[in-house]
Amino acid sequence: MPSLALSDTMTPQDATGIRWDVIVIGAGVAGAAAAIGMATQGRRTLILDKATFPRHKVCGGCLNAAALESLTQLGVPDLGVSLGAPITRRLQIYCG
């Protein structure tokens, strides 16, 4: 499987100067998985999202065993660590 090269955010002007094989709209979980899948097949892939990253939201910060296995199958088993995501080793939940 080819290695993935993650690049920094680019300006819209820079992005229009490149011929893309695939453009994915939305960088949530599904969009990111689709983009990774296309990129690992050697396609020049652009992912677009209106949000600023990194996002501070639970879906990106709480990856369970199934999610980690999915990342492994997509060819990016250490993606979270390489992007500086913290590892939660303990969680306490309090409620009234």
PDB file of C-alpha atoms in Angstrom:
ATOM      1  CA  MET A   1       0.000   0.000   0.000  1.00  0.00           C
ATOM      2  CA  PRO A   2       1.437   3.435  -0.893  1.00  0.00           C
ATOM      3  CA  SER A   3       2.249   5.811   1.942  1.00  0.00           C
ATOM      4  CA  LEU A   4       0.063   8.851   2.422  1.00  0.00           C
ATOM      5  CA  ALA A   5       1.458  12.360   2.294  1.00  0.00           C
ATOM      6  CA  LEU A   6      -0.658  14.721   4.352  1.00  0.00           C
ATOM      7  CA  SER A   7      -0.145  18.302   3.310  1.00  0.00           C
ATOM      8  CA  ASP A   8      -1.039  21.526   5.005  1.00  0.00           C
ATOM      9  CA  THR A   9      -4.135  23.479   4.197  1.00  0.00           C
ATOM     10  CA  MET A  10      -3.830  25.321   0.917  1.00  0.00           C
ATOM     11  CA  THR A  11      -5.556  28.387  -0.403  1.00  0.00           C
ATOM     12  CA  PRO A  12      -8.420  27.997  -2.861  1.00  0.00           C
ATOM     13  CA  GLN A  13      -6.201  29.660  -5.467  1.00  0.00           C
ATOM     14  CA  ASP A  14      -3.478  27.037  -4.957  1.00  0.00           C
ATOM     15  CA  ALA A  15      -6.008  24.193  -5.109  1.00  0.00           C
ATOM     16  CA  THR A  16      -7.425  25.372  -8.434  1.00  0.00           C
ATOM     17  CA  GLY A  17      -3.988  25.135 -10.003  1.00  0.00           C
ATOM     18  CA  ILE A  18      -3.846  21.349  -9.502  1.00  0.00           C
ATOM     19  CA  ARG A  19      -5.642  18.665 -11.471  1.00  0.00           C
ATOM     20  CA  TRP A  20      -7.359  16.443  -8.884  1.00  0.00           C
ATOM     21  CA  ASP A  21      -8.568  12.902  -9.532  1.00  0.00           C
ATOM     22  CA  VAL A  22     -11.010  13.052  -6.621  1.00  0.00           C
ATOM     23  CA  ILE A  23     -12.529  15.905  -4.622  1.00  0.00           C
ATOM     24  CA  VAL A  24     -14.275  14.950  -1.374  1.00  0.00           C
ATOM     25  CA  ILE A  25     -16.693  17.452   0.147  1.00  0.00           C
ATOM     26  CA  GLY A  26     -16.718  17.224   3.939  1.00  0.00           C
ATOM     27  CA  ALA A  27     -13.842  16.230   6.203  1.00  0.00           C
ATOM     28  CA  GLY A  28     -15.869  14.442   8.838  1.00  0.00           C
ATOM     29  CA  VAL A  29     -15.376  10.777   9.583  1.00  0.00           C
ATOM     30  CA  ALA A  30     -16.964   9.513   6.346  1.00  0.00           C
ATOM     31  CA  GLY A  31     -15.342  12.140   4.125  1.00  0.00           C
ATOM     32  CA  ALA A  32     -11.926  11.605   5.660  1.00  0.00           C
ATOM     33  CA  ALA A  33     -12.240   7.819   5.243  1.00  0.00           C
ATOM     34  CA  ALA A  34     -13.276   8.252   1.604  1.00  0.00           C
ATOM     35  CA  ALA A  35     -10.352  10.602   0.961  1.00  0.00           C
ATOM     36  CA  ILE A  36      -7.867   8.244   2.612  1.00  0.00           C
ATOM     37  CA  GLY A  37      -9.235   5.343   0.584  1.00  0.00           C
ATOM     38  CA  MET A  38      -8.820   7.229  -2.674  1.00  0.00           C
ATOM     39  CA  ALA A  39      -5.357   8.535  -1.770  1.00  0.00           C
ATOM     40  CA  THR A  40      -4.105   5.051  -0.855  1.00  0.00           C
ATOM     41  CA  GLN A  41      -5.157   3.938  -4.344  1.00  0.00           C
ATOM     42  CA  GLY A  42      -2.804   6.548  -5.771  1.00  0.00           C
ATOM     43  CA  ARG A  43      -5.411   9.142  -6.703  1.00  0.00           C
ATOM     44  CA  ARG A  44      -4.622  12.833  -6.210  1.00  0.00           C
ATOM     45  CA  THR A  45      -7.246  13.656  -3.621  1.00  0.00           C
ATOM     46  CA  LEU A  46      -8.460  17.008  -2.328  1.00  0.00           C
ATOM     47  CA  ILE A  47     -10.713  17.166   0.704  1.00  0.00           C
ATOM     48  CA  LEU A  48     -12.789  20.307   1.282  1.00  0.00           C
ATOM     49  CA  ASP A  49     -14.496  21.409   4.468  1.00  0.00           C
ATOM     50  CA  LYS A  50     -15.868  24.709   5.709  1.00  0.00           C
ATOM     51  CA  ALA A  51     -14.496  24.133   9.229  1.00  0.00           C
ATOM     52  CA  THR A  52     -11.094  24.958  10.626  1.00  0.00           C
ATOM     53  CA  PHE A  53      -8.999  22.040  11.848  1.00  0.00           C
ATOM     54  CA  PRO A  54      -8.217  20.509  14.223  1.00  0.00           C
ATOM     55  CA  ARG A  55     -11.758  20.395  15.490  1.00  0.00           C
ATOM     56  CA  HIS A  56     -12.402  19.968  19.170  1.00  0.00           C
ATOM     57  CA  LYS A  57     -15.294  17.560  19.027  1.00  0.00           C
ATOM     58  CA  VAL A  58     -15.925  14.189  20.548  1.00  0.00           C
ATOM     59  CA  CYS A  59     -16.180  12.156  17.334  1.00  0.00           C
ATOM     60  CA  GLY A  60     -12.563  12.958  16.545  1.00  0.00           C
ATOM     61  CA  GLY A  61     -11.331  12.584  20.099  1.00  0.00           C
ATOM     62  CA  CYS A  62     -12.870   9.330  21.227  1.00  0.00           C
ATOM     63  CA  LEU A  63     -11.796   6.544  18.921  1.00  0.00           C
ATOM     64  CA  ASN A  64     -12.821   3.115  20.124  1.00  0.00           C
ATOM     65  CA  ALA A  65     -11.251  -0.199  19.132  1.00  0.00           C
ATOM     66  CA  ALA A  66     -13.462  -0.521  16.043  1.00  0.00           C
ATOM     67  CA  ALA A  67     -12.499   2.968  14.849  1.00  0.00           C
ATOM     68  CA  LEU A  68      -8.805   2.246  15.385  1.00  0.00           C
ATOM     69  CA  GLU A  69      -9.178  -0.993  13.412  1.00  0.00           C
ATOM     70  CA  SER A  70     -10.840   0.962  10.589  1.00  0.00           C
ATOM     71  CA  LEU A  71      -7.866   3.342  10.497  1.00  0.00           C
ATOM     72  CA  THR A  72      -5.547   0.339  10.315  1.00  0.00           C
ATOM     73  CA  GLN A  73      -7.546  -1.087   7.397  1.00  0.00           C
ATOM     74  CA  LEU A  74      -7.347   2.303   5.652  1.00  0.00           C
ATOM     75  CA  GLY A  75      -3.557   2.129   5.957  1.00  0.00           C
ATOM     76  CA  VAL A  76      -3.145   4.853   8.581  1.00  0.00           C
ATOM     77  CA  PRO A  77      -2.934   3.016  11.912  1.00  0.00           C
ATOM     78  CA  ASP A  78      -1.002   5.798  13.665  1.00  0.00           C
ATOM     79  CA  LEU A  79      -2.797   8.790  12.156  1.00  0.00           C
ATOM     80  CA  GLY A  80      -4.054  10.191  15.451  1.00  0.00           C
ATOM     81  CA  VAL A  81      -0.670   9.915  17.121  1.00  0.00           C
ATOM     82  CA  SER A  82       1.137  11.442  14.131  1.00  0.00           C
ATOM     83  CA  LEU A  83      -1.223  14.429  14.263  1.00  0.00           C
ATOM     84  CA  GLY A  84      -0.626  14.925  17.984  1.00  0.00           C
ATOM     85  CA  ALA A  85      -3.935  13.587  19.287  1.00  0.00           C
ATOM     86  CA  PRO A  86      -3.839  12.940  23.024  1.00  0.00           C
ATOM     87  CA  ILE A  87      -4.424   9.408  24.275  1.00  0.00           C
ATOM     88  CA  THR A  88      -7.103   9.045  26.941  1.00  0.00           C
ATOM     89  CA  ARG A  89      -6.064   6.411  29.426  1.00  0.00           C
ATOM     90  CA  ARG A  90      -8.663   7.084  32.085  1.00  0.00           C
ATOM     91  CA  LEU A  91     -12.150   8.510  32.077  1.00  0.00           C
ATOM     92  CA  GLN A  92     -14.416   9.382  34.978  1.00  0.00           C
ATOM     93  CA  ILE A  93     -18.036  10.311  34.453  1.00  0.00           C
ATOM     94  CA  TYR A  94     -19.936  12.168  37.137  1.00  0.00           C
ATOM     95  CA  CYS A  95     -23.643  12.818  37.140  1.00  0.00           C
ATOM     96  CA  GLY A  96     -26.043  14.301  39.640  1.00  0.00           C
TER      97      GLY A  96
END
